[in-house]
Amino acid sequence: MLLKTNNLTMIYDQGKEKVQALTNIDIDIAKGSFTFIVGKSGSGKTTLLHNLAGLLPPTKGAVLMDNQSIYDLSDSKRAKNRRKNVGFIFQFFNLFPELTVNENIRIMTKINKIKTDEAYFNEIVGFLELDDLLKKYPSTLSGGQQQRVAVARALIHKPMIVFADEPTGNLDQETSYDIVELLEKVQKEFNQTIVLVTHDLDLVKHGNRVITLRDGFIINDEDTKKKIQKGL
Ligand code: ADP
Ligand code: MG
């Protein structure tokens, strides 16, 4: 199994106030799948994504990435593991303003101290239609263009899994659909495993699995087609 949780529970503990953000989460993510995590604001989606990505140690339970319990690793090994195996796409793109598109995309191979696979770079850039933007700076791009750059950046080091947290939350509807359609193509073309968090149920048709959270519990986890048949 590519990614798996065992009885994961997350409690934010800030002195007097405790928030149980996730309770007894058991999921496994198969290679090449496109999973949507949906639920209302505050249901625990971002927390789960951060737990899964190796960014936030859960209070209880384990996260296994490629059969390795990532929170049993030292902080530096876990960070290294994350840089290598994970690609991340954010709501606000998080591109480096002082770097060109070309440099922004290559940052993940640079950080990993590996050579960029130039054939793969060209393939991704062509696929995401970024050829004409390579020399530009992020501030000169539209939101949709910036997010396409962020998608390329999340793919360039060939991570085991790509996480996206509300990647369309800052885009208009049409651009949102374009980005998610593109991610579906990326999943199919490169057999890239993707886990995407959204509250927009219109988008889930592009994936093959929908996990629904409510108040930190998984209340539904099924094949997209079945989920759509039953009504979202
Ligand atoms: P979502 O992404 O679905 O909106 P979150 O994972 O951000 O949900 O939040 C889940 C719950 O955890 C919410 O009740 C939220 O207020 C709480 N929460 C999130 N982050 C923190 C934090 N750093 N400290 C305390 N509580 C938090
Ligand atoms: Mg969130």
PDB file of C-alpha atoms and ligand atoms in Angstrom:
ATOM      1  CA  MET A   1       0.000   0.000   0.000  1.00  0.00           C
ATOM      2  CA  LEU A   2       1.285   3.404  -0.969  1.00  0.00           C
ATOM      3  CA  LEU A   3      -0.142   5.383   1.925  1.00  0.00           C
ATOM      4  CA  LYS A   4      -2.077   4.143   4.910  1.00  0.00           C
ATOM      5  CA  THR A   5      -3.238   5.364   8.277  1.00  0.00           C
ATOM      6  CA  ASN A   6      -3.833   3.230  11.340  1.00  0.00           C
ATOM      7  CA  ASN A   7      -6.413   4.527  13.753  1.00  0.00           C
ATOM      8  CA  LEU A   8      -5.250   8.094  13.391  1.00  0.00           C
ATOM      9  CA  THR A   9      -6.506  10.654  15.893  1.00  0.00           C
ATOM     10  CA  MET A  10      -5.552  14.316  16.044  1.00  0.00           C
ATOM     11  CA  ILE A  11      -6.196  16.515  19.038  1.00  0.00           C
ATOM     12  CA  TYR A  12      -5.064  20.139  19.046  1.00  0.00           C
ATOM     13  CA  ASP A  13      -4.154  20.921  22.614  1.00  0.00           C
ATOM     14  CA  GLN A  14      -3.730  24.567  23.426  1.00  0.00           C
ATOM     15  CA  GLY A  15      -3.694  24.638  27.202  1.00  0.00           C
ATOM     16  CA  LYS A  16      -7.260  24.638  28.423  1.00  0.00           C
ATOM     17  CA  GLU A  17      -8.866  24.205  25.048  1.00  0.00           C
ATOM     18  CA  LYS A  18      -8.667  20.889  23.281  1.00  0.00           C
ATOM     19  CA  VAL A  19     -10.025  20.344  19.780  1.00  0.00           C
ATOM     20  CA  GLN A  20     -10.405  16.791  18.551  1.00  0.00           C
ATOM     21  CA  ALA A  21      -9.943  17.426  14.840  1.00  0.00           C
ATOM     22  CA  LEU A  22      -9.799  13.778  13.691  1.00  0.00           C
ATOM     23  CA  THR A  23     -10.996  10.549  15.282  1.00  0.00           C
ATOM     24  CA  ASN A  24      -9.919   6.993  14.408  1.00  0.00           C
ATOM     25  CA  ILE A  25      -9.141   7.570  10.751  1.00  0.00           C
ATOM     26  CA  ASP A  26      -8.318   4.423   8.774  1.00  0.00           C
ATOM     27  CA  ILE A  27      -7.643   4.926   5.112  1.00  0.00           C
ATOM     28  CA  ASP A  28      -5.349   3.520   2.494  1.00  0.00           C
ATOM     29  CA  ILE A  29      -4.476   5.155  -0.774  1.00  0.00           C
ATOM     30  CA  ALA A  30      -3.626   3.018  -3.799  1.00  0.00           C
ATOM     31  CA  LYS A  31      -0.961   3.876  -6.357  1.00  0.00           C
ATOM     32  CA  GLY A  32      -2.281   5.841  -9.305  1.00  0.00           C
ATOM     33  CA  SER A  33      -5.572   6.757  -7.624  1.00  0.00           C
ATOM     34  CA  PHE A  34      -7.137  10.214  -7.475  1.00  0.00           C
ATOM     35  CA  THR A  35      -8.851  10.615  -4.094  1.00  0.00           C
ATOM     36  CA  PHE A  36     -11.014  13.543  -3.099  1.00  0.00           C
ATOM     37  CA  ILE A  37     -11.416  14.441   0.565  1.00  0.00           C
ATOM     38  CA  VAL A  38     -14.556  16.504   1.038  1.00  0.00           C
ATOM     39  CA  GLY A  39     -16.448  17.982   3.959  1.00  0.00           C
ATOM     40  CA  LYS A  40     -17.571  21.278   5.392  1.00  0.00           C
ATOM     41  CA  SER A  41     -15.192  23.873   6.734  1.00  0.00           C
ATOM     42  CA  GLY A  42     -13.795  22.679  10.057  1.00  0.00           C
ATOM     43  CA  SER A  43     -14.436  18.990   9.345  1.00  0.00           C
ATOM     44  CA  GLY A  44     -10.720  18.155   9.534  1.00  0.00           C
ATOM     45  CA  LYS A  45      -9.665  18.065   5.874  1.00  0.00           C
ATOM     46  CA  THR A  46      -6.532  20.185   6.152  1.00  0.00           C
ATOM     47  CA  THR A  47      -5.506  18.456   9.368  1.00  0.00           C
ATOM     48  CA  LEU A  48      -5.794  15.061   7.692  1.00  0.00           C
ATOM     49  CA  LEU A  49      -3.818  16.207   4.660  1.00  0.00           C
ATOM     50  CA  HIS A  50      -1.037  17.557   6.876  1.00  0.00           C
ATOM     51  CA  ASN A  51      -0.975  14.335   8.898  1.00  0.00           C
ATOM     52  CA  LEU A  52      -0.792  12.312   5.673  1.00  0.00           C
ATOM     53  CA  ALA A  53       1.910  14.486   4.125  1.00  0.00           C
ATOM     54  CA  GLY A  54       4.285  14.209   7.075  1.00  0.00           C
ATOM     55  CA  LEU A  55       3.811  17.830   8.130  1.00  0.00           C
ATOM     56  CA  LEU A  56       1.928  17.266  11.385  1.00  0.00           C
ATOM     57  CA  PRO A  57       2.398  14.381  13.829  1.00  0.00           C
ATOM     58  CA  PRO A  58      -0.940  12.883  14.862  1.00  0.00           C
ATOM     59  CA  THR A  59      -1.814  12.563  18.541  1.00  0.00           C
ATOM     60  CA  LYS A  60      -2.437   8.834  18.174  1.00  0.00           C
ATOM     61  CA  GLY A  61      -2.046   6.288  15.408  1.00  0.00           C
ATOM     62  CA  ALA A  62       0.358   5.996  12.527  1.00  0.00           C
ATOM     63  CA  VAL A  63       0.857   7.096   8.949  1.00  0.00           C
ATOM     64  CA  LEU A  64       2.609   4.561   6.734  1.00  0.00           C
ATOM     65  CA  MET A  65       4.163   5.821   3.545  1.00  0.00           C
ATOM     66  CA  ASP A  66       5.448   2.996   1.387  1.00  0.00           C
ATOM     67  CA  ASN A  67       5.215   0.762   4.509  1.00  0.00           C
ATOM     68  CA  GLN A  68       7.376   3.161   6.524  1.00  0.00           C
ATOM     69  CA  SER A  69       5.864   4.671   9.670  1.00  0.00           C
ATOM     70  CA  ILE A  70       6.841   8.266   8.921  1.00  0.00           C
ATOM     71  CA  TYR A  71       6.361   9.700  12.399  1.00  0.00           C
ATOM     72  CA  ASP A  72       8.745   7.101  13.810  1.00  0.00           C
ATOM     73  CA  LEU A  73      11.502   8.732  11.751  1.00  0.00           C
ATOM     74  CA  SER A  74      13.663  11.504  13.177  1.00  0.00           C
ATOM     75  CA  ASP A  75      12.512  15.004  12.191  1.00  0.00           C
ATOM     76  CA  SER A  76      15.315  15.405   9.672  1.00  0.00           C
ATOM     77  CA  LYS A  77      14.717  11.995   8.090  1.00  0.00           C
ATOM     78  CA  ARG A  78      11.002  12.703   7.908  1.00  0.00           C
ATOM     79  CA  ALA A  79      11.653  16.073   6.260  1.00  0.00           C
ATOM     80  CA  LYS A  80      13.957  14.417   3.750  1.00  0.00           C
ATOM     81  CA  ASN A  81      11.392  11.698   3.114  1.00  0.00           C
ATOM     82  CA  ARG A  82       8.726  14.358   2.570  1.00  0.00           C
ATOM     83  CA  ARG A  83      10.809  16.419   0.130  1.00  0.00           C
ATOM     84  CA  LYS A  84      11.470  13.299  -1.899  1.00  0.00           C
ATOM     85  CA  ASN A  85       8.109  11.551  -1.838  1.00  0.00           C
ATOM     86  CA  VAL A  86       5.578  14.354  -1.600  1.00  0.00           C
ATOM     87  CA  GLY A  87       4.428  17.113  -3.927  1.00  0.00           C
ATOM     88  CA  PHE A  88       2.187  19.807  -2.476  1.00  0.00           C
ATOM     89  CA  ILE A  89      -0.231  22.210  -4.177  1.00  0.00           C
ATOM     90  CA  PHE A  90      -1.604  25.068  -2.065  1.00  0.00           C
ATOM     91  CA  GLN A  91      -4.666  27.269  -2.249  1.00  0.00           C
ATOM     92  CA  PHE A  92      -2.580  30.420  -2.639  1.00  0.00           C
ATOM     93  CA  PHE A  93      -0.075  28.857  -5.061  1.00  0.00           C
ATOM     94  CA  ASN A  94       2.933  29.764  -2.847  1.00  0.00           C
ATOM     95  CA  LEU A  95       5.284  30.396  -5.750  1.00  0.00           C
ATOM     96  CA  PHE A  96       8.548  32.213  -5.060  1.00  0.00           C
ATOM     97  CA  PRO A  97       8.008  35.772  -6.360  1.00  0.00           C
ATOM     98  CA  GLU A  98      11.693  36.420  -6.993  1.00  0.00           C
ATOM     99  CA  LEU A  99      12.072  33.283  -9.133  1.00  0.00           C
ATOM    100  CA  THR A 100      10.964  32.810 -12.726  1.00  0.00           C
ATOM    101  CA  VAL A 101       8.449  30.134 -13.680  1.00  0.00           C
ATOM    102  CA  ASN A 102      11.335  27.981 -14.886  1.00  0.00           C
ATOM    103  CA  GLU A 103      13.159  28.355 -11.552  1.00  0.00           C
ATOM    104  CA  ASN A 104       9.984  27.852  -9.533  1.00  0.00           C
ATOM    105  CA  ILE A 105       9.326  24.516 -11.232  1.00  0.00           C
ATOM    106  CA  ARG A 106      12.905  23.349 -10.712  1.00  0.00           C
ATOM    107  CA  ILE A 107      12.969  24.241  -7.024  1.00  0.00           C
ATOM    108  CA  MET A 108      11.831  20.766  -5.982  1.00  0.00           C
ATOM    109  CA  THR A 109      14.648  18.980  -7.783  1.00  0.00           C
ATOM    110  CA  LYS A 110      17.085  21.572  -6.459  1.00  0.00           C
ATOM    111  CA  ILE A 111      15.913  21.059  -2.869  1.00  0.00           C
ATOM    112  CA  ASN A 112      16.255  17.312  -3.346  1.00  0.00           C
ATOM    113  CA  LYS A 113      19.732  17.769  -4.804  1.00  0.00           C
ATOM    114  CA  ILE A 114      18.820  15.692  -7.835  1.00  0.00           C
ATOM    115  CA  LYS A 115      19.228  16.507 -11.491  1.00  0.00           C
ATOM    116  CA  THR A 116      16.054  17.589 -13.221  1.00  0.00           C
ATOM    117  CA  ASP A 117      14.967  14.992 -15.749  1.00  0.00           C
ATOM    118  CA  GLU A 118      14.910  17.376 -18.718  1.00  0.00           C
ATOM    119  CA  ALA A 119      12.747  15.153 -20.880  1.00  0.00           C
ATOM    120  CA  TYR A 120      10.200  14.958 -18.058  1.00  0.00           C
ATOM    121  CA  PHE A 121      10.470  18.719 -17.482  1.00  0.00           C
ATOM    122  CA  ASN A 122       9.663  19.332 -21.146  1.00  0.00           C
ATOM    123  CA  GLU A 123       6.835  16.839 -21.068  1.00  0.00           C
ATOM    124  CA  ILE A 124       5.216  18.416 -18.014  1.00  0.00           C
ATOM    125  CA  VAL A 125       5.735  21.969 -19.267  1.00  0.00           C
ATOM    126  CA  GLY A 126       4.168  21.044 -22.597  1.00  0.00           C
ATOM    127  CA  PHE A 127       1.365  19.160 -20.938  1.00  0.00           C
ATOM    128  CA  LEU A 128       0.526  22.098 -18.664  1.00  0.00           C
ATOM    129  CA  GLU A 129       1.013  24.594 -21.511  1.00  0.00           C
ATOM    130  CA  LEU A 130       3.691  26.544 -19.702  1.00  0.00           C
ATOM    131  CA  ASP A 131       6.195  26.813 -22.578  1.00  0.00           C
ATOM    132  CA  ASP A 132       5.591  30.507 -23.185  1.00  0.00           C
ATOM    133  CA  LEU A 133       5.627  31.410 -19.507  1.00  0.00           C
ATOM    134  CA  LEU A 134       8.993  29.983 -18.440  1.00  0.00           C
ATOM    135  CA  LYS A 135      10.827  33.315 -18.287  1.00  0.00           C
ATOM    136  CA  LYS A 136       8.033  35.186 -16.561  1.00  0.00           C
ATOM    137  CA  TYR A 137       7.665  36.015 -12.880  1.00  0.00           C
ATOM    138  CA  PRO A 138       4.639  34.799 -10.865  1.00  0.00           C
ATOM    139  CA  SER A 139       3.240  38.306 -10.273  1.00  0.00           C
ATOM    140  CA  THR A 140       2.716  38.711 -14.021  1.00  0.00           C
ATOM    141  CA  LEU A 141       0.579  35.563 -14.272  1.00  0.00           C
ATOM    142  CA  SER A 142      -3.128  34.923 -13.777  1.00  0.00           C
ATOM    143  CA  GLY A 143      -4.276  32.741 -10.884  1.00  0.00           C
ATOM    144  CA  GLY A 144      -4.897  29.798 -13.183  1.00  0.00           C
ATOM    145  CA  GLN A 145      -1.442  30.143 -14.743  1.00  0.00           C
ATOM    146  CA  GLN A 146       0.189  30.354 -11.311  1.00  0.00           C
ATOM    147  CA  GLN A 147      -1.598  27.214 -10.217  1.00  0.00           C
ATOM    148  CA  ARG A 148      -0.437  25.392 -13.361  1.00  0.00           C
ATOM    149  CA  VAL A 149       3.132  26.326 -12.417  1.00  0.00           C
ATOM    150  CA  ALA A 150       2.481  25.008  -8.906  1.00  0.00           C
ATOM    151  CA  VAL A 151       1.217  21.741 -10.411  1.00  0.00           C
ATOM    152  CA  ALA A 152       4.419  21.414 -12.462  1.00  0.00           C
ATOM    153  CA  ARG A 153       6.496  22.119  -9.360  1.00  0.00           C
ATOM    154  CA  ALA A 154       4.619  19.429  -7.438  1.00  0.00           C
ATOM    155  CA  LEU A 155       5.397  16.861 -10.163  1.00  0.00           C
ATOM    156  CA  ILE A 156       8.952  17.606 -11.280  1.00  0.00           C
ATOM    157  CA  HIS A 157      10.749  15.418  -8.705  1.00  0.00           C
ATOM    158  CA  LYS A 158       8.408  12.490  -9.471  1.00  0.00           C
ATOM    159  CA  PRO A 159       6.979  12.242  -5.967  1.00  0.00           C
ATOM    160  CA  MET A 160       5.165   9.158  -4.803  1.00  0.00           C
ATOM    161  CA  ILE A 161       2.101  11.236  -3.997  1.00  0.00           C
ATOM    162  CA  VAL A 162       0.763  14.720  -4.661  1.00  0.00           C
ATOM    163  CA  PHE A 163      -1.408  16.488  -2.090  1.00  0.00           C
ATOM    164  CA  ALA A 164      -3.554  19.496  -2.909  1.00  0.00           C
ATOM    165  CA  ASP A 165      -5.396  21.537  -0.270  1.00  0.00           C
ATOM    166  CA  GLU A 166      -8.289  23.486  -1.800  1.00  0.00           C
ATOM    167  CA  PRO A 167      -6.176  24.163  -4.902  1.00  0.00           C
ATOM    168  CA  THR A 168      -9.123  25.855  -6.587  1.00  0.00           C
ATOM    169  CA  GLY A 169     -10.205  27.888  -3.556  1.00  0.00           C
ATOM    170  CA  ASN A 170      -8.676  31.042  -4.974  1.00  0.00           C
ATOM    171  CA  LEU A 171      -9.792  30.575  -8.586  1.00  0.00           C
ATOM    172  CA  ASP A 172     -13.003  31.334 -10.450  1.00  0.00           C
ATOM    173  CA  GLN A 173     -15.253  28.408 -11.290  1.00  0.00           C
ATOM    174  CA  GLU A 174     -14.164  27.903 -14.868  1.00  0.00           C
ATOM    175  CA  THR A 175     -10.459  28.007 -13.994  1.00  0.00           C
ATOM    176  CA  SER A 176     -11.147  25.630 -11.089  1.00  0.00           C
ATOM    177  CA  TYR A 177     -12.612  23.071 -13.459  1.00  0.00           C
ATOM    178  CA  ASP A 178      -9.648  23.493 -15.816  1.00  0.00           C
ATOM    179  CA  ILE A 179      -7.135  22.849 -13.030  1.00  0.00           C
ATOM    180  CA  VAL A 180      -8.901  19.749 -11.723  1.00  0.00           C
ATOM    181  CA  GLU A 181      -9.360  18.413 -15.253  1.00  0.00           C
ATOM    182  CA  LEU A 182      -5.653  18.916 -15.746  1.00  0.00           C
ATOM    183  CA  LEU A 183      -4.895  17.036 -12.536  1.00  0.00           C
ATOM    184  CA  GLU A 184      -7.067  14.177 -13.749  1.00  0.00           C
ATOM    185  CA  LYS A 185      -5.061  14.101 -16.976  1.00  0.00           C
ATOM    186  CA  VAL A 186      -1.821  14.147 -14.980  1.00  0.00           C
ATOM    187  CA  GLN A 187      -3.069  11.226 -12.890  1.00  0.00           C
ATOM    188  CA  LYS A 188      -3.934   9.217 -15.975  1.00  0.00           C
ATOM    189  CA  GLU A 189      -0.942  10.185 -18.122  1.00  0.00           C
ATOM    190  CA  PHE A 190       1.744   9.691 -15.454  1.00  0.00           C
ATOM    191  CA  ASN A 191      -0.097   7.254 -13.150  1.00  0.00           C
ATOM    192  CA  GLN A 192       0.401   9.950 -10.505  1.00  0.00           C
ATOM    193  CA  THR A 193      -1.275   9.355  -7.147  1.00  0.00           C
ATOM    194  CA  ILE A 194      -3.200  12.451  -6.041  1.00  0.00           C
ATOM    195  CA  VAL A 195      -5.134  13.334  -2.884  1.00  0.00           C
ATOM    196  CA  LEU A 196      -7.142  16.533  -3.214  1.00  0.00           C
ATOM    197  CA  VAL A 197      -9.098  18.361  -0.527  1.00  0.00           C
ATOM    198  CA  THR A 198     -12.068  20.472  -1.540  1.00  0.00           C
ATOM    199  CA  HIS A 199     -15.491  21.521  -0.369  1.00  0.00           C
ATOM    200  CA  ASP A 200     -16.668  21.773  -3.979  1.00  0.00           C
ATOM    201  CA  LEU A 201     -18.583  18.582  -4.749  1.00  0.00           C
ATOM    202  CA  ASP A 202     -18.847  19.500  -8.430  1.00  0.00           C
ATOM    203  CA  LEU A 203     -15.175  18.603  -8.789  1.00  0.00           C
ATOM    204  CA  VAL A 204     -15.220  15.028  -7.487  1.00  0.00           C
ATOM    205  CA  LYS A 205     -16.247  13.515 -10.823  1.00  0.00           C
ATOM    206  CA  HIS A 206     -12.612  13.899 -11.908  1.00  0.00           C
ATOM    207  CA  GLY A 207     -11.390  11.433  -9.285  1.00  0.00           C
ATOM    208  CA  ASN A 208     -12.082   7.796  -8.497  1.00  0.00           C
ATOM    209  CA  ARG A 209     -12.725   7.926  -4.791  1.00  0.00           C
ATOM    210  CA  VAL A 210     -14.488  10.315  -2.414  1.00  0.00           C
ATOM    211  CA  ILE A 211     -13.850  10.372   1.326  1.00  0.00           C
ATOM    212  CA  THR A 212     -16.292  12.512   3.278  1.00  0.00           C
ATOM    213  CA  LEU A 213     -15.357  13.943   6.669  1.00  0.00           C
ATOM    214  CA  ARG A 214     -17.730  15.347   9.247  1.00  0.00           C
ATOM    215  CA  ASP A 215     -16.530  16.639  12.602  1.00  0.00           C
ATOM    216  CA  GLY A 216     -13.331  14.656  12.266  1.00  0.00           C
ATOM    217  CA  PHE A 217     -14.962  11.336  11.408  1.00  0.00           C
ATOM    218  CA  ILE A 218     -15.067   9.579   8.051  1.00  0.00           C
ATOM    219  CA  ILE A 219     -18.779   9.335   7.364  1.00  0.00           C
ATOM    220  CA  ASN A 220     -18.474   8.032   3.819  1.00  0.00           C
ATOM    221  CA  ASP A 221     -15.723   6.510   1.691  1.00  0.00           C
ATOM    222  CA  GLU A 222     -16.568   5.191  -1.730  1.00  0.00           C
ATOM    223  CA  ASP A 223     -15.978   4.877  -5.405  1.00  0.00           C
ATOM    224  CA  THR A 224     -16.802   8.153  -7.174  1.00  0.00           C
ATOM    225  CA  LYS A 225     -19.258   6.613  -9.630  1.00  0.00           C
ATOM    226  CA  LYS A 226     -21.258   4.998  -6.834  1.00  0.00           C
ATOM    227  CA  LYS A 227     -21.160   8.208  -4.832  1.00  0.00           C
ATOM    228  CA  ILE A 228     -22.458  10.224  -7.789  1.00  0.00           C
ATOM    229  CA  GLN A 229     -25.181   7.647  -8.512  1.00  0.00           C
ATOM    230  CA  LYS A 230     -26.414   7.913  -4.946  1.00  0.00           C
ATOM    231  CA  GLY A 231     -26.329  11.704  -5.123  1.00  0.00           C
ATOM    232  CA  LEU A 232     -23.626  13.906  -3.673  1.00  0.00           C
TER     233      LEU A 232
HETATM  234  P1  ADP B   1     -10.976  21.984   7.330  1.00  0.00           P
HETATM  235  O1  ADP B   1      -9.722  21.990   6.553  1.00  0.00           O
HETATM  236  O2  ADP B   1     -11.925  20.870   6.953  1.00  0.00           O
HETATM  237  O3  ADP B   1     -11.674  23.296   7.301  1.00  0.00           O
HETATM  238  P2  ADP B   1      -9.262  21.861   9.683  1.00  0.00           P
HETATM  239  O4  ADP B   1      -8.482  20.613   9.603  1.00  0.00           O
HETATM  240  O5  ADP B   1      -8.589  23.128   9.314  1.00  0.00           O
HETATM  241  O6  ADP B   1     -10.617  21.673   8.872  1.00  0.00           O
HETATM  242  O7  ADP B   1      -9.798  22.028  11.187  1.00  0.00           O
HETATM  243  C1  ADP B   1     -10.415  20.988  11.904  1.00  0.00           C
HETATM  244  C2  ADP B   1     -10.691  21.461  13.334  1.00  0.00           C
HETATM  245  O8  ADP B   1      -9.459  21.656  13.988  1.00  0.00           O
HETATM  246  C3  ADP B   1     -11.431  22.776  13.407  1.00  0.00           C
HETATM  247  O9  ADP B   1     -12.271  22.723  14.537  1.00  0.00           O
HETATM  248  C4  ADP B   1     -10.335  23.785  13.600  1.00  0.00           C
HETATM  249  O10 ADP B   1     -10.784  24.917  14.279  1.00  0.00           O
HETATM  250  C5  ADP B   1      -9.329  23.009  14.435  1.00  0.00           C
HETATM  251  N1  ADP B   1      -7.940  23.437  14.197  1.00  0.00           N
HETATM  252  C6  ADP B   1      -7.276  23.431  13.014  1.00  0.00           C
HETATM  253  N2  ADP B   1      -6.000  23.851  13.165  1.00  0.00           N
HETATM  254  C7  ADP B   1      -5.849  24.119  14.493  1.00  0.00           C
HETATM  255  C8  ADP B   1      -4.762  24.576  15.283  1.00  0.00           C
HETATM  256  N3  ADP B   1      -3.563  24.824  14.765  1.00  0.00           N
HETATM  257  N4  ADP B   1      -4.981  24.737  16.617  1.00  0.00           N
HETATM  258  C9  ADP B   1      -6.175  24.460  17.155  1.00  0.00           C
HETATM  259  N5  ADP B   1      -7.239  24.026  16.482  1.00  0.00           N
HETATM  260  C10 ADP B   1      -7.084  23.856  15.158  1.00  0.00           C
HETATM  261 MG    MG B   2      -8.884  23.436   5.289  1.00  0.00          MG
END
